PDB file of C-alpha atoms in Angstrom:
ATOM      1  CA  GLN A  39      -1.989 134.991 -26.159  1.00 34.00           C
ATOM      2  CA  CYS A  40       1.484 135.726 -24.158  1.00 30.00           C
ATOM      3  CA  HIS A  41       1.265 138.756 -22.160  1.00 34.00           C
ATOM      4  CA  PRO A  42       4.664 140.832 -22.722  1.00 38.00           C
ATOM      5  CA  ARG A  43       5.411 141.287 -18.985  1.00 41.00           C
ATOM      6  CA  ARG A  44       5.063 138.089 -18.569  1.00 40.00           C
ATOM      7  CA  ALA A  45       7.347 137.001 -21.402  1.00 39.00           C
ATOM      8  CA  TYR A  46      10.015 138.719 -20.570  1.00 40.00           C
ATOM      9  CA  HIS A  47       9.541 137.849 -16.878  1.00 44.00           C
ATOM     10  CA  SER A  48      10.232 134.425 -18.447  1.00 45.00           C
ATOM     11  CA  ARG A  49      13.801 135.026 -20.029  1.00 49.00           C
ATOM     12  CA  GLN A  50      14.785 136.468 -16.649  1.00 51.00           C
ATOM     13  CA  LEU A  51      14.300 134.223 -14.701  1.00 49.00           C
ATOM     14  CA  PRO A  52      16.655 131.104 -15.658  1.00 49.00           C
ATOM     15  CA  THR A  53      19.253 134.067 -14.561  1.00 52.00           C
ATOM     16  CA  GLU A  54      17.690 135.976 -11.172  1.00 55.00           C
ATOM     17  CA  ALA A  55      18.197 132.892  -8.597  1.00 50.00           C
ATOM     18  CA  VAL A  56      21.976 132.378  -9.752  1.00 52.00           C
ATOM     19  CA  PRO A  57      23.121 135.415  -7.497  1.00 51.00           C
ATOM     20  CA  PRO A  58      21.414 134.886  -3.736  1.00 46.00           C
ATOM     21  CA  THR A  59      22.287 131.664  -3.977  1.00 51.00           C
ATOM     22  CA  ARG A  60      26.779 132.605  -4.162  1.00 51.00           C
ATOM     23  CA  ARG A  61      25.740 134.414  -0.875  1.00 54.00           C
ATOM     24  CA  SER A  62      24.514 130.696   0.602  1.00 56.00           C
ATOM     25  CA  PRO A  63      26.653 128.780   2.920  1.00 57.00           C
ATOM     26  CA  VAL A  64      26.332 126.175   1.430  1.00 60.00           C
ATOM     27  CA  PRO A  65      28.105 126.223  -2.600  1.00 69.00           C
ATOM     28  CA  GLN A  66      25.759 122.980  -3.703  1.00 77.00           C
ATOM     29  CA  ALA A  67      23.293 125.747  -3.223  1.00 80.00           C
ATOM     30  CA  ALA A  68      24.611 127.589  -6.468  1.00 83.00           C
ATOM     31  CA  VAL A  69      25.478 124.019  -8.217  1.00 87.00           C
ATOM     32  CA  MET A  70      21.257 123.729  -8.426  1.00 86.00           C
ATOM     33  CA  ALA A  71      20.750 127.240  -8.825  1.00 87.00           C
ATOM     34  CA  LEU A  72      22.388 127.308 -12.010  1.00 90.00           C
ATOM     35  CA  ALA A  73      21.286 123.361 -13.261  1.00 90.00           C
ATOM     36  CA  ARG A  74      18.483 124.505 -13.454  1.00 89.00           C
ATOM     37  CA  ALA A  75      19.081 127.915 -15.172  1.00 90.00           C
ATOM     38  CA  VAL A  76      20.412 125.931 -17.865  1.00 92.00           C
ATOM     39  CA  GLU A  77      17.507 123.269 -17.640  1.00 91.00           C
ATOM     40  CA  VAL A  78      14.950 125.803 -18.558  1.00 89.00           C
ATOM     41  CA  ALA A  79      17.193 128.244 -20.774  1.00 90.00           C
ATOM     42  CA  VAL A  80      17.456 124.965 -22.468  1.00 90.00           C
ATOM     43  CA  LEU A  81      13.497 124.301 -22.495  1.00 89.00           C
ATOM     44  CA  LEU A  82      12.594 127.703 -23.590  1.00 88.00           C
ATOM     45  CA  GLY A  83      15.009 127.073 -26.435  1.00 88.00           C
ATOM     46  CA  ARG A  84      17.158 129.455 -25.309  1.00 88.00           C
ATOM     47  CA  VAL A  85      20.662 127.894 -25.898  1.00 87.00           C
ATOM     48  CA  HIS A  86      22.582 131.014 -26.887  1.00 88.00           C
ATOM     49  CA  ASP A  87      21.634 132.007 -22.528  1.00 88.00           C
ATOM     50  CA  ALA A  88      22.119 128.386 -21.467  1.00 91.00           C
ATOM     51  CA  ARG A  89      25.978 128.360 -22.828  1.00 93.00           C
ATOM     52  CA  PRO A  90      27.308 130.959 -20.286  1.00 92.00           C
ATOM     53  CA  LEU A  91      25.199 129.319 -17.719  1.00 92.00           C
ATOM     54  CA  LEU A  92      26.667 125.492 -18.200  1.00 94.00           C
ATOM     55  CA  LEU A  93      30.140 127.231 -18.380  1.00 94.00           C
ATOM     56  CA  ASP A  94      30.037 128.809 -14.808  1.00 91.00           C
ATOM     57  CA  LEU A  95      28.154 125.495 -13.343  1.00 93.00           C
ATOM     58  CA  LEU A  96      30.870 123.210 -15.417  1.00 94.00           C
ATOM     59  CA  GLU A  97      33.447 125.573 -13.322  1.00 91.00           C
ATOM     60  CA  THR A  98      31.757 125.802  -9.661  1.00 90.00           C
ATOM     61  CA  LEU A  99      31.612 122.253 -10.323  1.00 91.00           C
ATOM     62  CA  ARG A 100      35.349 121.420 -10.640  1.00 90.00           C
ATOM     63  CA  GLN A 101      36.136 124.482  -7.832  1.00 88.00           C
ATOM     64  CA  LEU A 102      34.105 121.898  -5.347  1.00 87.00           C
ATOM     65  CA  GLY A 103      35.001 118.919  -6.033  1.00 85.00           C
ATOM     66  CA  ALA A 104      31.508 117.914  -6.658  1.00 79.00           C
ATOM     67  CA  ARG A 105      30.614 114.644  -8.113  1.00 85.00           C
ATOM     68  CA  ARG A 106      27.116 114.865  -7.700  1.00 83.00           C
ATOM     69  CA  TRP A 107      25.636 116.983 -10.395  1.00 88.00           C
ATOM     70  CA  VAL A 108      28.791 116.243 -13.264  1.00 93.00           C
ATOM     71  CA  ALA A 109      26.540 113.891 -15.076  1.00 93.00           C
ATOM     72  CA  GLU A 110      23.442 115.988 -15.287  1.00 92.00           C
ATOM     73  CA  ALA A 111      26.127 119.289 -16.270  1.00 94.00           C
ATOM     74  CA  GLN A 112      27.521 116.961 -18.853  1.00 95.00           C
ATOM     75  CA  GLU A 113      24.237 115.814 -20.810  1.00 95.00           C
ATOM     76  CA  LEU A 114      22.936 119.458 -20.414  1.00 95.00           C
ATOM     77  CA  ALA A 115      26.242 119.795 -22.472  1.00 96.00           C
ATOM     78  CA  ALA A 116      25.736 117.183 -25.136  1.00 96.00           C
ATOM     79  CA  ILE A 117      22.754 118.719 -25.916  1.00 95.00           C
ATOM     80  CA  ILE A 118      23.683 122.050 -25.844  1.00 95.00           C
ATOM     81  CA  LEU A 119      26.142 121.208 -28.295  1.00 95.00           C
ATOM     82  CA  GLY A 120      24.972 118.218 -30.100  1.00 92.00           C
ATOM     83  CA  ASN A 121      24.004 119.806 -33.246  1.00 90.00           C
ATOM     84  CA  ASP A 122      27.328 121.862 -33.667  1.00 93.00           C
ATOM     85  CA  ASP A 123      29.853 119.656 -32.086  1.00 96.00           C
ATOM     86  CA  PRO A 124      28.761 116.258 -31.980  1.00 97.00           C
ATOM     87  CA  ASP A 125      32.358 114.180 -31.320  1.00 97.00           C
ATOM     88  CA  THR A 126      31.835 116.548 -27.478  1.00 97.00           C
ATOM     89  CA  ALA A 127      28.802 115.584 -26.762  1.00 97.00           C
ATOM     90  CA  ALA A 128      29.543 111.965 -27.423  1.00 97.00           C
ATOM     91  CA  LEU A 129      32.508 112.329 -25.185  1.00 97.00           C
ATOM     92  CA  ALA A 130      30.126 114.030 -22.667  1.00 96.00           C
ATOM     93  CA  LEU A 131      27.768 111.564 -22.593  1.00 96.00           C
ATOM     94  CA  GLY A 132      30.063 108.944 -21.872  1.00 97.00           C
ATOM     95  CA  ALA A 133      31.263 110.597 -19.469  1.00 96.00           C
ATOM     96  CA  ALA A 134      27.651 111.351 -17.562  1.00 94.00           C
ATOM     97  CA  ARG A 135      26.789 107.575 -17.696  1.00 94.00           C
ATOM     98  CA  ARG A 136      29.836 105.947 -16.449  1.00 94.00           C
ATOM     99  CA  LEU A 137      29.910 109.041 -13.267  1.00 92.00           C
ATOM    100  CA  ARG A 138      26.148 108.137 -13.057  1.00 91.00           C
ATOM    101  CA  THR A 139      27.221 103.933 -12.926  1.00 91.00           C
ATOM    102  CA  ALA A 140      29.991 105.202  -9.898  1.00 92.00           C
ATOM    103  CA  LEU A 141      27.489 106.774  -7.720  1.00 89.00           C
ATOM    104  CA  ASN A 142      24.853 104.810  -8.840  1.00 87.00           C
ATOM    105  CA  GLU A 143      22.977 108.134 -10.101  1.00 81.00           C
ATOM    106  CA  PRO A 144      19.089 107.665 -11.842  1.00 76.00           C
ATOM    107  CA  SER A 145      19.665 107.993 -15.552  1.00 69.00           C
ATOM    108  CA  GLY A 146      19.094 111.313 -17.161  1.00 61.00           C
ATOM    109  CA  PRO A 147      18.353 114.625 -16.534  1.00 60.00           C
ATOM    110  CA  VAL A 148      14.817 116.025 -15.171  1.00 63.00           C
ATOM    111  CA  PHE A 149      12.033 114.642 -17.031  1.00 68.00           C
ATOM    112  CA  LEU A 150      11.164 117.380 -18.368  1.00 77.00           C
ATOM    113  CA  LEU A 151      14.212 117.093 -20.610  1.00 85.00           C
ATOM    114  CA  ALA A 152      14.439 113.071 -21.236  1.00 86.00           C
ATOM    115  CA  GLY A 153      12.916 113.291 -24.925  1.00 88.00           C
ATOM    116  CA  CYS A 154      15.337 116.200 -25.900  1.00 89.00           C
ATOM    117  CA  LEU A 155      18.243 113.931 -24.575  1.00 91.00           C
ATOM    118  CA  GLU A 156      16.968 111.239 -26.234  1.00 92.00           C
ATOM    119  CA  ALA A 157      17.137 112.975 -29.500  1.00 93.00           C
ATOM    120  CA  THR A 158      20.332 113.951 -28.987  1.00 94.00           C
ATOM    121  CA  VAL A 159      21.809 110.864 -28.439  1.00 95.00           C
ATOM    122  CA  ASP A 160      20.211 109.561 -31.748  1.00 96.00           C
ATOM    123  CA  GLY A 161      20.818 113.056 -33.310  1.00 96.00           C
ATOM    124  CA  VAL A 162      24.910 112.202 -32.399  1.00 97.00           C
ATOM    125  CA  CYS A 163      24.525 108.592 -33.281  1.00 97.00           C
ATOM    126  CA  GLY A 164      23.217 109.511 -36.704  1.00 97.00           C
ATOM    127  CA  ALA A 165      26.227 112.431 -36.890  1.00 97.00           C
ATOM    128  CA  LEU A 166      28.944 110.440 -36.143  1.00 97.00           C
ATOM    129  CA  GLY A 167      28.351 106.896 -37.300  1.00 97.00           C
ATOM    130  CA  PRO A 168      27.145 104.241 -34.450  1.00 96.00           C
ATOM    131  CA  ALA A 169      31.111 103.162 -34.989  1.00 97.00           C
ATOM    132  CA  ALA A 170      33.122 106.853 -34.561  1.00 97.00           C
ATOM    133  CA  PHE A 171      29.839 107.776 -31.823  1.00 97.00           C
ATOM    134  CA  LEU A 172      30.909 104.719 -29.356  1.00 97.00           C
ATOM    135  CA  ALA A 173      34.434 105.706 -29.774  1.00 97.00           C
ATOM    136  CA  ALA A 174      34.222 109.279 -28.399  1.00 97.00           C
ATOM    137  CA  GLU A 175      31.437 107.698 -25.954  1.00 97.00           C
ATOM    138  CA  SER A 176      34.166 105.363 -24.500  1.00 97.00           C
ATOM    139  CA  GLU A 177      36.690 108.475 -24.136  1.00 97.00           C
ATOM    140  CA  GLY A 178      34.218 110.022 -22.331  1.00 96.00           C
ATOM    141  CA  ALA A 179      34.097 107.474 -20.219  1.00 96.00           C
ATOM    142  CA  THR A 180      37.710 106.994 -19.824  1.00 97.00           C
ATOM    143  CA  LEU A 181      38.756 110.720 -18.985  1.00 96.00           C
ATOM    144  CA  PRO A 182      38.683 111.477 -15.522  1.00 95.00           C
ATOM    145  CA  VAL A 183      36.491 113.346 -13.792  1.00 93.00           C
ATOM    146  CA  ASP A 184      37.653 117.062 -13.904  1.00 92.00           C
ATOM    147  CA  ALA A 185      39.876 115.833 -17.474  1.00 94.00           C
ATOM    148  CA  ALA A 186      36.340 116.278 -18.839  1.00 95.00           C
ATOM    149  CA  LEU A 187      34.700 118.784 -17.069  1.00 94.00           C
ATOM    150  CA  ALA A 188      37.683 120.999 -18.924  1.00 93.00           C
ATOM    151  CA  ARG A 189      37.065 119.559 -21.788  1.00 94.00           C
ATOM    152  CA  VAL A 190      33.850 120.412 -22.448  1.00 95.00           C
ATOM    153  CA  ALA A 191      33.954 123.539 -20.941  1.00 93.00           C
ATOM    154  CA  THR A 192      36.561 124.634 -23.751  1.00 93.00           C
ATOM    155  CA  ARG A 193      34.358 123.048 -26.456  1.00 93.00           C
ATOM    156  CA  LEU A 194      31.753 125.483 -25.074  1.00 90.00           C
ATOM    157  CA  CYS A 195      33.659 128.353 -24.832  1.00 87.00           C
ATOM    158  CA  ASN A 196      35.065 128.036 -28.566  1.00 85.00           C
ATOM    159  CA  GLY A 197      31.418 127.242 -29.952  1.00 67.00           C
TER     160      GLY A 197
END
């Protein structure tokens, strides 16, 4: 049985870790906290909480000029946008794929979201059709990193 206090705490947990990291001398601490907060919100089924956190993550990555964590942020965007905006989700997947290849990073976000990402890819491909999916994914793979971040952030804001 779920205790009301624990349920409240689990809803607050994703956002509680972020503010202290803003004061850290290591800017990547905020990136990591934001990425994990988005993941927790997605795992809890709280996509409406994940959107502003993801926007903050995308902007922080853009400001830092960071390349690590960008692929994961794009994959998280695809998961969040997949049902509502499959074109942008496919674009984000292409941008993530290209960056993971360039940085020699393993594919996919943390293992807890691997099934969610796989379902997103299947759903987006099904919604667009294979040809349109490949076209949007290819477009994402050709965009400069900052342009892909900006495109996804704009769609998250407008969604």
